[in-house]
Coordinates of C-alpha atoms and ligand atoms in Angstrom, one line a residue:
X1 CA 20.5 94.8 40.3
X2 CA 18.4 95.7 37.3
X3 CA 20.1 98.5 35.4
X4 CA 19.0 99.9 32.0
X5 CA 22.7 100.0 31.2
X6 CA 24.4 97.1 33.1
X7 CA 27.8 98.3 31.9
X8 CA 27.7 101.2 34.4
X9 CA 28.4 98.7 37.2
X10 CA 32.1 98.4 37.2
X11 CA 34.5 95.9 38.7
X12 CA 37.6 97.8 37.5
X13 CA 38.6 101.4 38.3
X14 CA 39.3 104.3 36.1
X15 CA 42.9 105.6 35.9
X16 CA 44.6 107.4 33.0
X17 CA 41.6 106.8 30.8
X18 CA 41.8 103.0 31.3
X19 CA 39.7 100.5 33.3
X20 CA 42.2 98.7 35.5
X21 CA 42.5 96.4 38.5
X22 CA 44.8 96.6 41.5
X23 CA 48.5 95.7 40.7
X24 CA 48.2 92.5 42.7
X25 CA 44.6 91.8 41.7
X26 CA 43.2 92.6 45.1
X27 CA 39.5 93.6 45.3
X28 CA 36.9 94.3 48.0
X29 CA 33.2 93.8 48.1
X30 CA 30.6 96.5 48.3
X31 CA 27.7 95.4 50.5
X32 CA 24.0 96.4 50.6
X33 CA 23.5 97.6 54.2
X34 CA 19.9 96.5 54.2
X35 CA 20.6 92.7 53.8
X36 CA 24.3 92.2 53.6
X37 CA 24.1 91.1 50.0
X38 CA 27.2 91.8 47.8
X39 CA 26.3 94.5 45.3
X40 CA 29.6 94.6 43.5
X41 CA 33.4 94.3 43.9
X42 CA 36.0 96.9 43.1
X43 CA 39.8 97.0 43.0
X44 CA 41.6 97.5 46.3
X45 CA 44.3 100.0 45.4
X46 CA 47.3 101.1 47.4
X47 CA 50.0 103.7 47.3
X48 CA 51.7 102.5 44.1
X49 CA 48.5 102.8 42.0
X50 CA 47.7 106.1 43.7
X51 CA 51.1 107.6 42.7
X52 CA 50.5 106.5 39.1
X53 CA 47.1 108.1 39.0
X54 CA 48.6 111.3 40.3
X55 CA 51.3 111.2 37.7
X56 CA 48.7 110.6 35.0
X57 CA 46.7 113.7 36.2
X58 CA 49.9 115.6 36.1
X59 CA 50.6 114.5 32.5
X60 CA 47.1 115.5 31.4
X61 CA 47.3 118.9 33.1
X62 CA 49.1 121.0 30.5
X63 CA 46.8 120.2 27.7
X64 CA 43.6 120.4 29.7
X65 CA 44.4 123.8 31.3
X66 CA 45.4 125.2 27.9
X67 CA 42.0 124.5 26.4
X68 CA 39.5 127.4 26.3
X69 CA 36.9 127.4 29.0
X70 CA 34.4 126.8 26.3
X71 CA 36.1 123.6 25.1
X72 CA 36.2 122.3 28.7
X73 CA 32.6 123.3 29.1
X74 CA 31.7 121.3 26.0
X75 CA 33.0 118.1 27.7
X76 CA 31.3 119.0 31.0
X77 CA 28.0 119.6 29.2
X78 CA 28.2 116.2 27.5
X79 CA 28.9 114.6 30.9
X80 CA 25.9 116.4 32.4
X81 CA 23.7 115.2 29.6
X82 CA 24.8 111.6 30.1
X83 CA 24.4 111.8 33.9
X84 CA 20.8 113.1 33.4
X85 CA 20.1 110.3 30.9
X86 CA 21.2 107.8 33.5
X87 CA 19.6 109.1 36.6
X88 CA 17.6 106.0 37.2
X89 CA 20.7 103.7 37.0
X90 CA 22.8 106.0 39.2
X91 CA 20.0 106.1 41.7
X92 CA 19.7 102.3 41.8
X93 CA 23.4 101.8 42.3
X94 CA 23.5 104.5 45.0
X95 CA 20.5 103.0 46.9
X96 CA 21.9 99.5 46.8
X97 CA 25.4 100.4 47.9
X98 CA 24.6 102.8 50.8
X99 CA 20.9 102.5 51.6
X100 CA 19.6 105.9 50.5
X101 CA 15.8 105.8 49.9
X102 CA 15.4 105.5 46.1
X103 CA 13.3 108.7 45.8
X104 CA 16.1 110.6 47.5
X105 CA 18.7 108.9 45.3
X106 CA 16.9 110.0 42.2
X107 CA 16.9 113.5 43.7
X108 CA 20.7 113.3 44.4
X109 CA 21.4 112.0 40.9
X110 CA 19.8 115.2 39.6
X111 CA 21.3 117.4 42.3
X112 CA 24.8 115.9 41.6
X113 CA 24.4 116.5 37.8
X114 CA 23.4 120.1 38.4
X115 CA 26.9 120.9 39.6
X116 CA 28.3 119.7 36.3
X117 CA 25.9 121.9 34.3
X118 CA 26.4 124.9 36.5
X119 CA 30.2 124.8 36.6
X120 CA 30.4 124.1 32.8
X121 CA 28.9 127.6 32.4
X122 CA 30.7 129.3 35.3
X123 CA 34.2 128.1 34.1
X124 CA 33.8 130.8 31.3
X125 CA 33.6 133.5 33.9
X126 CA 36.9 133.1 35.8
X127 CA 37.5 136.8 35.2
X128 CA 40.6 138.6 36.2
X129 CA 41.0 142.3 37.1
X130 CA 42.7 145.5 36.0
X131 CA 43.6 147.6 38.9
X132 CA 43.8 151.5 38.5
X133 CA 47.6 152.1 38.7
X134 CA 49.7 154.0 41.2
X135 CA 52.3 154.8 38.6
X136 CA 51.6 156.0 35.0
X137 CA 54.4 153.9 33.6
X138 CA 52.9 150.7 35.0
X139 CA 49.8 148.6 34.5
X140 CA 48.5 146.3 37.2
X141 CA 46.6 143.1 36.3
X142 CA 45.3 140.1 38.0
X143 CA 44.8 136.8 36.2
X144 CA 43.3 133.6 37.6
X145 CA 44.8 130.3 36.7
X146 CA 44.0 126.6 37.6
X147 CA 45.7 125.6 40.8
X148 CA 47.0 122.3 39.3
X149 CA 46.4 118.6 40.2
X150 CA 43.6 118.2 42.8
X151 CA 43.1 115.4 45.3
X152 CA 39.5 114.9 46.2
X153 CA 38.4 112.7 49.0
X154 CA 34.7 112.1 49.4
X155 CA 32.2 110.5 51.8
X156 CA 29.5 107.9 51.3
X157 CA 26.4 109.9 52.2
X158 CA 26.2 111.7 48.9
X159 CA 28.0 109.3 46.6
X160 CA 27.6 111.4 43.5
X161 CA 27.0 115.0 44.6
X162 CA 30.1 115.2 46.8
X163 CA 32.2 114.1 43.8
X164 CA 30.6 116.4 41.2
X165 CA 30.6 119.3 43.6
X166 CA 34.5 119.1 43.6
X167 CA 35.3 117.6 40.2
X168 CA 33.0 119.9 38.1
X169 CA 34.5 123.2 39.3
X170 CA 38.0 121.7 39.3
X171 CA 37.7 120.6 35.7
X172 CA 35.9 123.8 34.7
X173 CA 38.8 125.8 36.2
X174 CA 41.3 123.7 34.2
X175 CA 42.6 121.4 36.9
X176 CA 42.9 117.6 36.7
X177 CA 41.7 115.4 39.5
X178 CA 42.4 112.2 41.5
X179 CA 39.3 111.2 43.4
X180 CA 39.2 108.8 46.3
X181 CA 35.5 107.9 46.9
X182 CA 34.4 106.4 50.2
X183 CA 34.8 102.6 50.6
X184 CA 31.1 102.2 51.3
X185 CA 30.1 103.9 47.9
X186 CA 32.7 103.4 45.2
X187 CA 30.2 102.1 42.6
X188 CA 28.4 105.4 42.0
X189 CA 31.8 107.1 41.6
X190 CA 32.8 104.5 38.9
X191 CA 29.5 104.9 37.1
X192 CA 30.0 108.7 37.1
X193 CA 33.6 108.3 35.8
X194 CA 32.3 106.0 33.0
X195 CA 29.9 108.7 31.9
X196 CA 32.7 111.3 32.0
X197 CA 34.8 109.0 29.8
X198 CA 31.9 108.6 27.3
X199 CA 31.6 112.4 27.3
X200 CA 35.1 112.5 25.9
X201 CA 37.2 113.6 28.9
X202 CA 40.8 113.2 27.9
X203 CA 42.8 110.4 29.6
X204 CA 44.2 111.4 33.0
X205 CA 41.9 114.4 33.6
X206 CA 39.8 112.4 36.0
X207 CA 41.1 109.3 38.0
X208 CA 39.3 107.2 40.6
X209 CA 41.2 105.4 43.4
X210 CA 39.0 102.7 45.0
X211 CA 40.4 101.3 48.2
X212 CA 39.2 99.7 51.4
X213 CA 42.2 101.2 53.3
X214 CA 42.0 105.0 53.1
X215 CA 44.9 105.7 55.4
X216 CA 47.9 105.1 53.1
X217 CA 46.1 106.3 50.0
X218 CA 45.1 109.5 51.9
X219 CA 48.6 109.9 53.1
X220 CA 49.9 109.8 49.6
X221 CA 47.3 112.2 48.3
X222 CA 48.0 114.7 51.1
X223 CA 51.8 114.6 50.9
X224 CA 52.6 114.0 47.2
X225 CA 54.1 117.3 46.0
X226 CA 52.4 117.1 42.6
X227 CA 49.0 117.5 44.3
X228 CA 48.4 121.3 44.8
X229 CA 45.0 121.2 46.4
X230 CA 43.1 118.8 48.7
X231 CA 39.3 119.0 48.6
X232 CA 37.9 116.9 51.4
X233 CA 34.4 116.2 52.7
X234 CA 34.1 114.0 55.7
X235 CA 34.8 113.9 59.5
X236 CA 36.5 116.7 61.3
X237 CA 39.0 114.2 62.7
X238 CA 40.2 113.1 59.2
X239 CA 40.0 116.6 57.9
X240 CA 42.4 117.8 60.6
X241 CA 44.8 115.0 59.8
X242 CA 44.8 115.8 56.1
X243 CA 45.2 119.5 56.8
X244 CA 48.3 118.7 59.0
X245 CA 49.7 116.5 56.2
X246 CA 49.0 119.2 53.6
X247 CA 51.1 121.6 55.6
X248 CA 54.2 119.7 54.7
X249 CA 54.0 120.9 51.1
X250 CA 51.7 123.9 51.8
X251 CA 48.9 122.6 49.7
X252 CA 45.7 124.6 49.4
X253 CA 42.9 122.9 51.3
X254 CA 39.1 123.0 51.2
X255 CA 37.5 121.1 54.0
X256 CA 33.8 120.4 54.5
X257 CA 33.7 118.7 57.8
X258 CA 31.2 117.7 60.5
X259 CA 28.2 119.7 61.7
X260 CA 26.0 119.9 64.8
X261 CA 23.1 121.8 63.3
X262 CA 20.8 123.6 65.6
X263 CA 17.2 124.0 64.5
X264 CA 15.4 126.7 66.6
X265 CA 11.7 127.2 66.7
X266 CA 10.6 130.5 68.2
X267 CA 7.2 131.2 69.6
X268 CA 6.3 133.5 66.7
X269 CA 7.0 130.8 64.1
X270 CA 4.4 129.1 61.9
X271 CA 4.2 125.9 63.9
X272 CA 3.1 123.6 61.1
X273 CA 5.7 124.9 58.7
X274 CA 8.3 124.4 61.5
X275 CA 7.2 120.8 62.0
X276 CA 7.6 120.1 58.3
X277 CA 10.9 121.9 58.1
X278 CA 12.3 120.0 61.0
X279 CA 11.3 116.7 59.4
X280 CA 12.8 117.7 56.1
X281 CA 16.1 118.8 57.7
X282 CA 16.3 116.0 60.3
X283 CA 15.3 112.9 58.3
X284 CA 16.8 113.5 54.9
X285 CA 19.0 110.6 54.0
X286 CA 17.7 108.8 57.1
X287 CA 19.4 111.5 59.2
X288 CA 22.8 110.9 57.6
X289 CA 23.9 114.3 56.3
X290 CA 26.3 116.8 57.8
X291 CA 23.6 119.5 57.7
X292 CA 20.8 117.4 59.3
X293 CA 19.2 119.1 62.3
X294 CA 21.1 117.6 65.2
X295 CA 19.6 119.7 68.0
X296 CA 16.0 121.0 67.9
X297 CA 15.5 123.9 70.3
X298 CA 11.9 124.9 70.9
X299 CA 10.8 127.9 72.9
X300 CA 9.2 126.9 76.2
X301 CA 5.7 128.4 75.6
X302 CA 5.2 126.2 72.5
X303 CA 7.4 123.2 73.4
X304 CA 4.6 120.8 74.3
X305 CA 2.5 121.5 71.3
X306 CA 5.4 121.4 68.9
X307 CA 6.7 118.1 70.5
X308 CA 3.2 116.5 70.1
X309 CA 2.7 117.6 66.5
X310 CA 6.3 116.7 65.5
X311 CA 6.2 113.2 67.1
X312 CA 2.9 112.5 65.4
X313 CA 4.2 113.5 62.0
X314 CA 7.4 111.6 62.5
X315 CA 5.8 108.4 63.6
X316 CA 4.1 108.1 60.2
X317 CA 7.4 108.1 58.2
X318 CA 7.8 104.9 56.4
X319 CA 10.9 102.8 57.2
X320 CA 11.9 100.2 54.6
X321 CA 14.2 99.0 51.9
X322 CA 16.0 101.7 50.0
X323 CA 14.9 100.5 46.6
X324 CA 11.2 100.6 47.6
X325 CA 9.4 103.6 46.1
X326 CA 7.4 104.2 49.3
X327 CA 10.4 104.3 51.6
X328 CA 11.1 107.5 53.5
X329 CA 13.7 106.2 55.9
X330 CA 16.2 103.5 54.8
X331 CA 18.8 101.4 56.7
X332 CA 21.8 103.1 58.2
X333 CA 25.0 102.8 56.1
X334 CA 26.7 100.2 58.3
X335 CA 26.9 98.4 61.6
X336 CA 29.1 101.1 63.2
X337 CA 26.6 103.8 62.3
X338 CA 23.8 101.7 64.0
X339 CA 25.9 101.2 67.1
X340 CA 26.8 104.9 67.4
X341 CA 23.1 105.9 67.2
X342 CA 22.2 103.2 69.8
X343 CA 24.9 104.4 72.1
X344 CA 23.8 108.0 71.9
X345 CA 20.2 107.2 72.6
X346 CA 21.1 105.0 75.6
X347 CA 23.2 107.8 77.0
X348 CA 20.4 110.3 76.6
X349 CA 17.9 108.0 78.3
X350 CA 20.2 107.2 81.2
X351 CA 20.6 111.0 81.7
X352 CA 16.9 111.6 81.9
X353 CA 15.6 112.1 78.3
X354 CA 12.2 110.7 77.4
X355 CA 11.0 108.9 74.2
X356 CA 8.1 110.3 72.3
X357 CA 8.4 107.8 69.5
X358 CA 10.9 105.1 68.5
X359 CA 14.0 104.7 70.6
X360 CA 15.4 101.3 69.6
X361 CA 16.6 99.1 66.7
X362 CA 13.9 98.6 64.1
X363 CA 12.1 95.2 63.8
X364 CA 13.4 95.0 60.2
X365 CA 16.7 94.1 61.7
X366 CA 20.2 94.6 60.1
X367 CA 21.1 98.3 60.2
X368 CA 17.5 99.7 60.5
X369 CA 16.8 102.1 63.4
X370 CA 13.4 103.3 64.5
X371 CA 12.4 106.9 63.6
X372 CA 12.9 108.5 67.0
X373 CA 12.0 111.6 68.9
X374 CA 13.6 112.3 72.3
X375 CA 12.2 114.9 74.7
X376 CA 13.6 116.9 77.6
X377 CA 17.1 116.6 76.2
X378 CA 19.8 118.6 77.9
X379 CA 23.3 119.9 77.0
X380 CA 25.1 117.3 79.2
X381 CA 23.9 114.4 77.0
X382 CA 26.2 113.2 74.2
X383 CA 23.6 113.9 71.5
X384 CA 24.1 117.6 72.2
X385 CA 27.8 117.6 71.1
X386 CA 28.1 114.7 68.7
X387 CA 26.8 114.2 65.2
X388 CA 24.0 111.7 65.5
X389 CA 23.9 110.6 61.8
X390 CA 20.7 108.7 62.2
X391 CA 16.9 109.2 62.4
X392 CA 16.9 110.5 66.0
X393 CA 15.6 114.0 66.8
X394 CA 16.4 115.4 70.3
X395 CA 14.1 118.2 71.5
X396 CA 15.5 120.9 73.8
X397 CA 13.7 123.6 75.6
X398 CA 14.8 127.3 75.8
X399 CA 13.3 130.5 77.2
X400 CA 14.8 133.6 75.4
X401 CA 16.2 134.6 72.1
X402 CA 19.6 135.3 73.6
X403 CA 19.6 131.9 75.3
X404 CA 18.7 130.2 72.0
X405 CA 21.6 131.9 70.2
X406 CA 24.0 131.0 73.0
X407 CA 22.9 127.4 73.1
X408 CA 23.1 127.1 69.3
X409 CA 26.6 128.5 69.2
X410 CA 27.8 126.3 72.1
X411 CA 29.7 123.8 69.8
X412 CA 33.0 123.6 68.0
X413 CA 31.1 123.1 64.8
X414 CA 29.6 125.8 62.5
X415 CA 28.2 124.3 59.3
X416 CA 24.4 124.6 58.9
X417 CA 21.8 126.1 61.2
X418 CA 18.1 126.7 60.9
X419 CA 15.4 128.7 62.7
X420 CA 11.7 129.4 62.3
X421 CA 10.5 132.9 63.4
X422 CA 8.0 135.5 62.2
X423 CA 9.3 138.8 63.5
X424 CA 11.6 140.6 61.0
X425 CA 13.8 142.1 63.7
X426 CA 14.3 138.7 65.3
X427 CA 15.2 137.2 61.9
X428 CA 18.0 139.7 61.4
X429 CA 19.3 139.4 65.0
X430 CA 19.4 135.7 65.0
X431 CA 20.9 135.4 61.5
X432 CA 23.7 137.7 62.6
X433 CA 24.2 136.0 65.9
X434 CA 24.5 132.4 64.7
X435 CA 28.1 131.4 64.1
X436 CA 27.4 129.2 61.1
X437 CA 28.4 129.1 57.4
X438 CA 24.8 128.5 56.3
X439 CA 21.4 129.5 57.8
X440 CA 18.0 128.2 56.8
X441 CA 15.4 130.8 57.8
X442 CA 11.9 129.3 57.8
X443 CA 13.1 126.4 55.7
X444 CA 14.7 123.1 56.4
X445 CA 16.1 122.5 52.9
X446 CA 18.9 124.7 51.8
X447 CA 21.2 122.8 49.4
X448 CA 21.5 123.6 45.7
X449 CA 24.5 124.1 43.3
X450 CA 23.8 127.9 43.3
X451 CA 25.0 128.9 46.8
X452 CA 28.2 128.8 48.7
X453 CA 28.1 125.6 50.9
X454 CA 30.5 125.4 53.8
X455 CA 31.2 125.9 57.4
X456 CA 33.1 128.0 60.0
X457 CA 35.0 126.9 63.1
X458 CA 35.8 123.2 63.1
X459 CA 33.3 122.5 60.3
X460 CA 35.8 123.5 57.7
X461 CA 37.4 125.9 55.3
X462 CA 36.3 127.0 51.9
X463 CA 33.0 126.9 50.0
X464 CA 31.5 124.6 47.4
X465 CA 28.9 125.5 44.7
X466 CA 28.4 129.0 43.2
X467 CA 31.2 131.2 41.9
X468 CA 32.9 130.8 45.3
X469 CA 33.2 127.1 44.5
X470 CA 35.1 127.8 41.3
X471 CA 37.5 130.2 43.1
X472 CA 38.6 127.3 45.3
X473 CA 40.4 125.8 42.2
X474 CA 41.9 129.0 40.9
X475 CA 45.1 130.8 41.9
X476 CA 45.4 134.5 41.8
X477 CA 48.4 135.8 39.9
X478 CA 49.4 139.5 39.8
X479 CA 51.1 140.9 36.7
X480 CA 52.9 144.3 37.0
X481 CA 53.7 145.6 33.6
X482 CA 56.3 148.4 33.6
X483 CA 57.9 150.6 30.9
X484 CA 54.6 151.9 29.5
Ligands
ADP1 P1 32.6 109.5 57.6 O1 32.3 109.6 59.1 O2 31.7 110.3 56.8 O3 32.8 108.1 57.1 P2 35.4 109.9 57.2 O4 36.1 111.1 57.4 O5 35.8 108.7 58.0 O6 33.9 110.3 57.5 O7 35.4 109.5 55.7 C1 35.3 110.4 54.6 C2 36.3 110.1 53.6 O8 37.6 110.1 54.1 C3 36.1 108.6 53.0 O9 36.5 108.7 51.6 C4 37.2 107.9 53.8 O10 37.6 106.7 53.1 C5 38.3 108.9 53.9 N1 39.2 108.6 55.0 C6 39.1 108.0 56.1 N2 40.2 108.0 56.8 C7 41.1 108.6 56.1 C8 42.5 109.0 56.2 N3 43.2 108.6 57.3 N4 43.1 109.6 55.2 C9 42.5 110.0 54.1 N5 41.2 109.7 53.9 C10 40.5 109.1 54.9

């Protein structure tokens, strides 16, 4: 790996302001999914080290939360500057460890940094309230205080942004954090922690637990009484497990879980814009985001034309190595991901779906899968109810607006949804009818640090980004002052 600053590639992890190994010296390799080459090696920590990291976050808490928001912002702004100065190195590390096409990795490095900048500012605006009183001898006030030590557990598909989206608001609010990054992408987390250290973050304020065995570490984070808040992004299954664990000590939880995003194209839509929007939503990160279009519903009258244009545009997407500048679709993150995609496509084909393009493993081998469009897909196929997490677009047909809304809502998930339409009345009706936390209207790209990101139903609880994202790390305290 060619880095401008090779010291950003760590073999030790960051706890209590120190770079350390596992107690017993255990380590695990991080592997490039494109060729199986070892990219790096990181400490394989267990419960003992996790407890110590939590203790160090607890020790750091009183001083950190007592700082003015402006002082905390000063450290966060320095961190942001350093992240931005190292975008290229962060992108290289990210692409090599989890296969994101390099152009998208650069985009994520900036996107991830944006959260740090935004929350550095927003931390200054954690305003309280003064409530008009019910009793002239009393005054009623509300103050907002940091929740305490936070446990953050993050996935591999956005190795930087999923960390900064939690850590930046937590730190801005005055909390301290223990982060457990995904085992597929710990190197980006360590590079980010190194830059936070260089920015002058005090020891213990941010700690990183690298492990190949998330179960016991997750158990500790979700049951240790010192942790007051769990912020998790990942599968619904693990999210439910953590939520159940958190109940034991009534921890506050924010969960950003799975999605099954519908993408609806109505007959009054701008067809070319819808094709481009569907590609942007479906194939970002090679189809591996929780807000990727998972079900594309097209109104019957325009179905054939849309399918033709979409398949044509999709078939020109360039599949290749993540670090190649021309690549639009990279390898999938690991063998399990490849097998899942393969199983879902086989199931759809057996139940009567057709293939417009792709449909099998890519000739490049390893974890590459062809960019695929399936036609005549129906609700009984597994692709309709499961997250595909790969470059496969299933096209469904519908007749009426009500039917489209009903089909779109026929899932336990409720994260992102999208639709393309022209009529203003329809835009309102459909926006109000979709049971989702986020809706892209005539756009396939919705994510920034500026808006509340999150889902309803089994897609989660809480919001990240925007002032809502800061509130997740603040407690509300009521002060009633008498004798006035
Ligand atoms: P994905 O399908 O995105 O890999 P996971 O929910 O398996 O989703 O992983 C998301 C994060 O949750 C990762 O950091 C992973 O290590 C962690 N994780 C997986 N299993 C557990 C568990 N039992 N307890 C805590 N964290 C877990």
